């Protein structure tokens, strides 16, 4: 059986992203970010984007956080803005629109609903708190609720994107992805929730090199595979950032 080769340059892969689109990025407080794609996005200047991500990233001017000061974001849909100075500033000055925040589990369920084609999900978390007057002044209407079996739920609509970018460890040329470490979180759902999905990986291998049980995201949900940093280069990038932030002593960083 012949498989489509989906390996592309980063420039070709990101050509699908146009101004005004909804962009979904996989990560968790900076871990599992598609570093090369984000650098290319920053260089491209594509703007008026709605960024959908769990968190705004890692502080200290690291990768995705810079999108909040580059002028490329119109809106952010996530769980909070407090992990970076850049996103906090953008929020407090209304440089980036934030209509409301979602608990992490709620945000993840909204992405899963988008991935699975569901009309929405019923969420009990935050009833009596997140629906209080003035909680989200940028919302035009109260949060939707319904009562089922005597219990109130928020009706949370699915999150989808025009373009999703995820980060994996390895992918074959067809786009089957193997994850490792923190990037195991909900990147498959993010891939499935995008109409066009790019995966950045440390290593590209031939079809069959990844055991079926190790495939975390099937290639049918991936449109482009791009080569990112090598694993040692990725480790060095994060080690340098954590050292810069004072979370690693310099002598440890130098000998690691």
CSV table of C-alpha atoms in Angstrom, one decimal:
chain,number,residue,atom,x,y,z
A,1,UNK,CA,0.0,0.0,0.0
A,2,UNK,CA,1.3,3.4,-0.9
A,3,UNK,CA,1.0,6.3,1.6
A,4,UNK,CA,0.9,10.0,0.8
A,5,UNK,CA,4.1,11.7,1.8
A,6,UNK,CA,3.0,14.7,3.9
A,7,UNK,CA,6.5,16.0,4.7
A,8,UNK,CA,6.7,19.7,3.9
A,9,UNK,CA,8.8,22.7,4.6
A,10,UNK,CA,7.6,24.9,7.5
A,11,UNK,CA,6.9,27.7,5.1
A,12,UNK,CA,4.7,25.5,2.9
A,13,UNK,CA,2.9,23.9,5.8
A,14,UNK,CA,2.0,27.3,7.4
A,15,UNK,CA,0.9,28.8,4.1
A,16,UNK,CA,-2.6,27.5,5.0
A,17,UNK,CA,-2.7,30.0,7.9
A,18,UNK,CA,-4.2,33.3,6.8
A,19,UNK,CA,-5.1,36.6,8.6
A,20,UNK,CA,-8.3,36.4,10.7
A,21,UNK,CA,-8.2,32.6,11.2
A,22,UNK,CA,-8.5,30.6,14.4
A,23,UNK,CA,-5.3,28.9,15.4
A,24,UNK,CA,-5.1,26.1,17.9
A,25,UNK,CA,-1.7,25.3,19.5
A,26,UNK,CA,-0.7,22.3,21.6
A,27,UNK,CA,1.4,22.8,24.7
A,28,UNK,CA,1.3,23.0,28.5
A,29,UNK,CA,2.9,26.0,30.1
A,30,UNK,CA,5.5,26.1,27.4
A,31,UNK,CA,6.2,22.3,27.4
A,32,UNK,CA,5.4,20.6,24.1
A,33,UNK,CA,5.5,23.8,22.0
A,34,UNK,CA,6.2,23.6,18.3
A,35,UNK,CA,9.2,25.9,18.5
A,36,UNK,CA,10.2,26.1,14.8
A,37,UNK,CA,6.6,26.7,13.7
A,38,UNK,CA,6.1,29.4,16.3
A,39,UNK,CA,9.3,31.1,15.2
A,40,UNK,CA,8.1,31.0,11.6
A,41,UNK,CA,4.7,32.3,12.6
A,42,UNK,CA,6.3,35.2,14.4
A,43,UNK,CA,8.5,36.0,11.4
A,44,UNK,CA,5.5,35.8,9.0
A,45,UNK,CA,3.6,38.6,10.5
A,46,UNK,CA,0.2,36.9,9.9
A,47,UNK,CA,-2.2,38.7,12.1
A,48,UNK,CA,-5.7,39.2,13.4
A,49,UNK,CA,-5.6,35.6,14.7
A,50,UNK,CA,-7.7,34.0,17.4
A,51,UNK,CA,-5.3,31.8,19.5
A,52,UNK,CA,-6.8,28.8,21.1
A,53,UNK,CA,-4.5,27.2,23.7
A,54,UNK,CA,-4.5,25.8,27.2
A,55,UNK,CA,-2.1,28.4,28.5
A,56,UNK,CA,-0.3,31.4,27.1
A,57,UNK,CA,3.0,29.6,27.5
A,58,UNK,CA,6.2,30.0,29.5
A,59,UNK,CA,7.4,33.4,30.8
A,60,UNK,CA,10.6,35.1,29.9
A,61,UNK,CA,9.9,35.9,26.2
A,62,UNK,CA,9.7,32.2,25.3
A,63,UNK,CA,8.2,31.2,22.0
A,64,UNK,CA,4.4,31.5,22.1
A,65,UNK,CA,4.4,34.2,24.7
A,66,UNK,CA,5.9,36.6,22.1
A,67,UNK,CA,2.7,36.3,20.1
A,68,UNK,CA,1.0,38.4,22.7
A,69,UNK,CA,3.3,41.4,22.0
A,70,UNK,CA,3.9,40.9,18.3
A,71,UNK,CA,0.5,42.4,17.3
A,72,UNK,CA,-0.6,39.2,15.6
A,73,UNK,CA,-3.3,38.2,18.1
A,74,UNK,CA,-6.9,39.6,18.1
A,75,UNK,CA,-8.3,37.2,20.6
A,76,UNK,CA,-7.2,34.5,23.1
A,77,UNK,CA,-9.4,31.5,24.2
A,78,UNK,CA,-7.8,29.6,27.1
A,79,UNK,CA,-7.8,29.0,30.8
A,80,UNK,CA,-5.9,32.0,32.1
A,81,UNK,CA,-3.2,34.6,31.1
A,82,UNK,CA,-1.0,34.6,34.2
A,83,UNK,CA,1.9,32.4,33.2
A,84,UNK,CA,3.7,35.1,31.1
A,85,UNK,CA,4.2,38.9,31.5
A,86,UNK,CA,3.4,39.3,27.8
A,87,UNK,CA,-0.1,37.7,28.0
A,88,UNK,CA,-0.9,39.5,31.3
A,89,UNK,CA,0.0,42.9,29.8
A,90,UNK,CA,-2.0,42.1,26.7
A,91,UNK,CA,-5.0,41.2,28.8
A,92,UNK,CA,-4.8,44.1,31.2
A,93,UNK,CA,-4.5,46.7,28.3
A,94,UNK,CA,-7.1,45.0,26.1
A,95,UNK,CA,-4.5,44.6,23.4
A,96,UNK,CA,-5.8,41.0,23.0
A,97,UNK,CA,-9.5,40.3,23.5
A,98,UNK,CA,-10.4,37.7,26.2
A,99,UNK,CA,-14.2,37.2,26.5
A,100,UNK,CA,-13.9,34.6,29.3
A,101,UNK,CA,-11.7,32.0,30.9
A,102,UNK,CA,-12.5,28.3,31.2
A,103,UNK,CA,-11.3,25.8,33.8
A,104,UNK,CA,-8.7,23.5,32.2
A,105,UNK,CA,-10.9,20.5,32.2
A,106,UNK,CA,-13.7,22.5,30.6
A,107,UNK,CA,-11.3,23.8,28.0
A,108,UNK,CA,-10.1,20.3,27.2
A,109,UNK,CA,-13.6,19.0,26.9
A,110,UNK,CA,-14.6,21.8,24.5
A,111,UNK,CA,-11.6,20.9,22.3
A,112,UNK,CA,-12.6,17.2,22.5
A,113,UNK,CA,-16.1,18.1,21.5
A,114,UNK,CA,-14.7,19.9,18.5
A,115,UNK,CA,-12.5,16.9,17.7
A,116,UNK,CA,-15.4,14.4,17.9
A,117,UNK,CA,-18.0,16.6,16.0
A,118,UNK,CA,-20.2,17.0,19.1
A,119,UNK,CA,-22.6,19.9,19.4
A,120,UNK,CA,-21.3,20.7,22.9
A,121,UNK,CA,-20.7,19.3,26.4
A,122,UNK,CA,-22.6,19.7,29.7
A,123,UNK,CA,-20.2,20.9,32.4
A,124,UNK,CA,-21.2,21.3,36.2
A,125,UNK,CA,-17.9,22.9,37.1
A,126,UNK,CA,-18.3,26.6,38.1
A,127,UNK,CA,-22.1,26.7,38.5
A,128,UNK,CA,-22.8,29.5,41.0
A,129,UNK,CA,-19.4,31.1,40.4
A,130,UNK,CA,-18.7,31.5,36.7
A,131,UNK,CA,-22.3,32.6,36.0
A,132,UNK,CA,-22.3,35.4,38.5
A,133,UNK,CA,-23.1,38.9,37.1
A,134,UNK,CA,-20.0,40.8,36.2
A,135,UNK,CA,-17.7,37.7,36.2
A,136,UNK,CA,-17.1,38.1,32.4
A,137,UNK,CA,-18.0,41.6,31.4
A,138,UNK,CA,-16.9,41.1,27.8
A,139,UNK,CA,-19.6,38.5,27.3
A,140,UNK,CA,-22.6,39.8,25.5
A,141,UNK,CA,-25.0,37.2,27.0
A,142,UNK,CA,-25.1,35.1,30.1
A,143,UNK,CA,-23.5,31.7,30.0
A,144,UNK,CA,-25.9,29.1,28.7
A,145,UNK,CA,-27.3,26.6,31.2
A,146,UNK,CA,-29.7,23.8,31.5
A,147,UNK,CA,-31.1,21.6,34.2
A,148,UNK,CA,-31.0,17.8,33.9
A,149,UNK,CA,-32.3,15.5,36.5
A,150,UNK,CA,-32.4,18.4,39.0
A,151,UNK,CA,-28.8,19.4,38.4
A,152,UNK,CA,-27.6,22.6,36.6
A,153,UNK,CA,-25.0,22.4,33.9
A,154,UNK,CA,-23.2,24.9,31.6
A,155,UNK,CA,-23.8,24.2,27.9
A,156,UNK,CA,-20.3,24.6,26.5
A,157,UNK,CA,-19.9,24.7,22.8
A,158,UNK,CA,-17.1,22.9,20.9
A,159,UNK,CA,-13.8,24.6,20.1
A,160,UNK,CA,-12.5,24.1,16.5
A,161,UNK,CA,-9.8,25.9,14.5
A,162,UNK,CA,-8.9,26.6,10.9
A,163,UNK,CA,-5.4,25.5,11.6
A,164,UNK,CA,-4.0,23.3,14.4
A,165,UNK,CA,-0.3,23.0,15.2
A,166,UNK,CA,0.9,20.2,17.5
A,167,UNK,CA,4.2,18.9,18.6
A,168,UNK,CA,5.3,15.3,18.6
A,169,UNK,CA,8.5,13.4,19.2
A,170,UNK,CA,8.5,11.3,16.0
A,171,UNK,CA,6.2,11.1,13.0
A,172,UNK,CA,6.3,9.0,9.9
A,173,UNK,CA,6.0,10.5,6.4
A,174,UNK,CA,2.2,9.8,6.4
A,175,UNK,CA,1.7,11.8,9.7
A,176,UNK,CA,1.3,9.0,12.3
A,177,UNK,CA,2.7,10.7,15.5
A,178,UNK,CA,4.5,9.3,18.5
A,179,UNK,CA,4.5,11.5,21.6
A,180,UNK,CA,6.7,11.5,24.7
A,181,UNK,CA,6.6,13.2,28.1
A,182,UNK,CA,4.4,16.2,28.6
A,183,UNK,CA,3.4,16.3,25.0
A,184,UNK,CA,1.2,13.3,25.6
A,185,UNK,CA,-1.6,15.5,26.9
A,186,UNK,CA,-4.5,16.4,24.5
A,187,UNK,CA,-2.6,17.0,21.3
A,188,UNK,CA,-4.5,14.4,19.4
A,189,UNK,CA,-7.7,16.2,20.2
A,190,UNK,CA,-6.2,19.5,19.1
A,191,UNK,CA,-5.1,17.8,15.8
A,192,UNK,CA,-8.6,16.5,15.2
A,193,UNK,CA,-10.3,19.8,16.1
A,194,UNK,CA,-8.4,21.6,13.3
A,195,UNK,CA,-9.6,21.7,9.7
A,196,UNK,CA,-5.9,21.7,8.7
A,197,UNK,CA,-3.3,20.2,11.0
A,198,UNK,CA,0.5,20.5,11.1
A,199,UNK,CA,2.7,18.4,13.3
A,200,UNK,CA,6.3,19.5,14.2
A,201,UNK,CA,8.5,16.6,15.3
A,202,UNK,CA,12.1,16.0,16.4
A,203,UNK,CA,12.5,13.1,14.0
A,204,UNK,CA,10.8,12.0,10.8
A,205,UNK,CA,10.8,8.2,10.0
A,206,UNK,CA,9.4,5.9,7.4
A,207,UNK,CA,5.9,4.4,7.6
A,208,UNK,CA,6.1,1.3,9.7
A,209,UNK,CA,8.9,2.5,12.0
A,210,UNK,CA,6.5,3.5,14.7
A,211,UNK,CA,4.7,0.5,16.3
A,212,UNK,CA,0.9,0.8,16.0
A,213,UNK,CA,0.4,0.8,19.8
A,214,UNK,CA,2.8,3.8,20.0
A,215,UNK,CA,0.9,6.0,17.6
A,216,UNK,CA,-0.7,8.8,19.7
A,217,UNK,CA,-2.3,10.6,16.7
A,218,UNK,CA,-3.1,8.7,13.5
A,219,UNK,CA,-1.9,10.2,10.3
A,220,UNK,CA,-5.5,10.6,8.9
A,221,UNK,CA,-5.8,13.7,11.2
A,222,UNK,CA,-2.5,15.3,10.0
A,223,UNK,CA,-2.1,17.3,6.8
A,224,UNK,CA,1.6,18.3,7.1
A,225,UNK,CA,4.7,17.0,8.8
A,226,UNK,CA,7.6,19.4,9.4
A,227,UNK,CA,11.0,18.9,10.8
A,228,UNK,CA,11.6,20.7,14.1
A,229,UNK,CA,14.6,20.8,16.4
A,230,UNK,CA,16.5,17.7,17.1
A,231,UNK,CA,15.8,16.3,20.6
A,232,UNK,CA,19.2,17.4,22.0
A,233,UNK,CA,18.6,20.9,20.6
A,234,UNK,CA,15.1,21.0,22.1
A,235,UNK,CA,16.5,19.9,25.5
A,236,UNK,CA,19.1,22.7,25.2
A,237,UNK,CA,16.4,25.3,24.4
A,238,UNK,CA,14.4,24.4,27.4
A,239,UNK,CA,17.4,24.0,29.7
A,240,UNK,CA,18.6,27.5,28.7
A,241,UNK,CA,15.2,29.0,29.4
A,242,UNK,CA,14.8,27.4,32.8
A,243,UNK,CA,18.3,28.5,33.7
A,244,UNK,CA,17.5,32.1,32.5
A,245,UNK,CA,14.4,32.0,34.8
A,246,UNK,CA,16.6,30.8,37.8
A,247,UNK,CA,14.9,27.4,38.0
A,248,UNK,CA,18.1,25.6,37.2
A,249,UNK,CA,21.5,26.4,38.7
A,250,UNK,CA,24.0,27.3,36.0
A,251,UNK,CA,26.4,24.6,37.0
A,252,UNK,CA,23.7,22.0,36.5
A,253,UNK,CA,22.8,23.4,33.2
A,254,UNK,CA,26.4,23.4,32.0
A,255,UNK,CA,27.0,19.8,33.0
A,256,UNK,CA,23.7,18.3,31.9
